[in-house]
């Protein structure tokens, strides 16, 4: 009996998302890689603990664009036989704020993300994806159909101490 080989691509789906479908030159928008894991599988936080490796993204934006460091949501704590790690099950979205250059000409520009991660259940499997989509730079500032998803994930992020009230 042959056992099917498990790959990260069967346990994890990756997609590239933009907060806006059109945005003016000189503006900022969020770009994200969303991972959706199979049941019982998880990926890792920026500081994974005793085991694991965080999601890494290499971005390619229009020339002159600047991306802020990626923002991680608050993780879950996993304890497997006394080995502690931190990460995400079900799904996670890692995003960066991108500022476009003020002199960028109107048009469509390819945005790319080269993503690498480790997905684990009882065994761990490295995963990767080469993702791309088009960003429209124009006069309008138009939210994408994923803007509410960005809002939902932003609510899962820690609050800066200086911004805390109460």
mmCIF file of N, CA and C in Angstrom, residues 5 11 28 33-34 36 39 48 50 74 81 84 90 107 112 117 127 130 146 148 163:
data_model
loop_
_atom_site.group_PDB
_atom_site.id
_atom_site.type_symbol
_atom_site.label_atom_id
_atom_site.label_comp_id
_atom_site.label_asym_id
_atom_site.label_seq_id
_atom_site.Cartn_x
_atom_site.Cartn_y
_atom_site.Cartn_z
ATOM 1 N N UNK A 5 2.378 11.089 -0.264
ATOM 2 C CA UNK A 5 3.360 11.999 0.328
ATOM 3 C C UNK A 5 2.645 13.287 0.727
ATOM 4 N N UNK A 11 -1.332 20.966 2.842
ATOM 5 C CA UNK A 11 -1.723 21.343 4.193
ATOM 6 C C UNK A 11 -1.898 22.849 4.361
ATOM 7 N N UNK A 28 -0.216 55.096 0.801
ATOM 8 C CA UNK A 28 0.166 53.840 1.453
ATOM 9 C C UNK A 28 -0.993 52.870 1.407
ATOM 10 N N UNK A 33 0.162 38.352 2.821
ATOM 11 C CA UNK A 33 0.104 36.939 2.460
ATOM 12 C C UNK A 33 -0.769 36.277 3.510
ATOM 13 N N UNK A 34 -1.814 35.604 3.032
ATOM 14 C CA UNK A 34 -2.713 34.870 3.925
ATOM 15 C C UNK A 34 -2.445 33.387 3.758
ATOM 16 N N UNK A 36 -3.887 29.606 4.875
ATOM 17 C CA UNK A 36 -5.003 28.831 5.422
ATOM 18 C C UNK A 36 -4.503 27.405 5.598
ATOM 19 N N UNK A 39 -7.086 21.372 8.977
ATOM 20 C CA UNK A 39 -7.353 21.124 10.400
ATOM 21 C C UNK A 39 -6.193 20.392 11.077
ATOM 22 N N UNK A 48 9.027 31.862 17.311
ATOM 23 C CA UNK A 48 8.253 30.626 17.364
ATOM 24 C C UNK A 48 8.356 29.813 18.653
ATOM 25 N N UNK A 50 10.372 27.092 21.146
ATOM 26 C CA UNK A 50 11.407 26.053 21.121
ATOM 27 C C UNK A 50 11.526 25.354 19.770
ATOM 28 N N UNK A 74 -1.346 38.434 17.283
ATOM 29 C CA UNK A 74 -1.078 37.767 18.557
ATOM 30 C C UNK A 74 -1.224 36.250 18.327
ATOM 31 N N UNK A 81 3.971 17.839 24.358
ATOM 32 C CA UNK A 81 4.896 17.049 25.180
ATOM 33 C C UNK A 81 5.930 17.926 25.873
ATOM 34 N N UNK A 84 7.237 24.050 24.002
ATOM 35 C CA UNK A 84 6.377 25.227 23.838
ATOM 36 C C UNK A 84 6.717 25.949 22.527
ATOM 37 N N UNK A 90 -5.708 27.252 11.688
ATOM 38 C CA UNK A 90 -6.777 27.690 10.786
ATOM 39 C C UNK A 90 -6.273 28.634 9.709
ATOM 40 N N UNK A 107 -0.952 53.469 -13.865
ATOM 41 C CA UNK A 107 -0.863 52.230 -14.625
ATOM 42 C C UNK A 107 -0.976 51.026 -13.721
ATOM 43 N N UNK A 112 4.737 41.237 -6.125
ATOM 44 C CA UNK A 112 5.098 39.830 -5.928
ATOM 45 C C UNK A 112 5.432 39.576 -4.459
ATOM 46 N N UNK A 117 7.427 29.154 4.738
ATOM 47 C CA UNK A 117 6.904 28.889 6.074
ATOM 48 C C UNK A 117 7.142 27.438 6.447
ATOM 49 N N UNK A 127 7.067 24.895 3.539
ATOM 50 C CA UNK A 127 6.221 25.288 2.423
ATOM 51 C C UNK A 127 6.723 26.563 1.794
ATOM 52 N N UNK A 130 5.204 31.285 -4.672
ATOM 53 C CA UNK A 130 5.538 32.473 -5.451
ATOM 54 C C UNK A 130 4.205 33.060 -5.890
ATOM 55 N N UNK A 146 -11.145 42.863 -0.250
ATOM 56 C CA UNK A 146 -10.522 42.256 0.933
ATOM 57 C C UNK A 146 -10.280 43.255 2.054
ATOM 58 N N UNK A 148 -12.156 44.578 4.348
ATOM 59 C CA UNK A 148 -12.715 44.201 5.652
ATOM 60 C C UNK A 148 -11.916 43.055 6.280
ATOM 61 N N UNK A 163 -0.200 53.632 22.754
ATOM 62 C CA UNK A 163 -1.568 53.799 22.254
ATOM 63 C C UNK A 163 -2.636 53.217 23.182
#
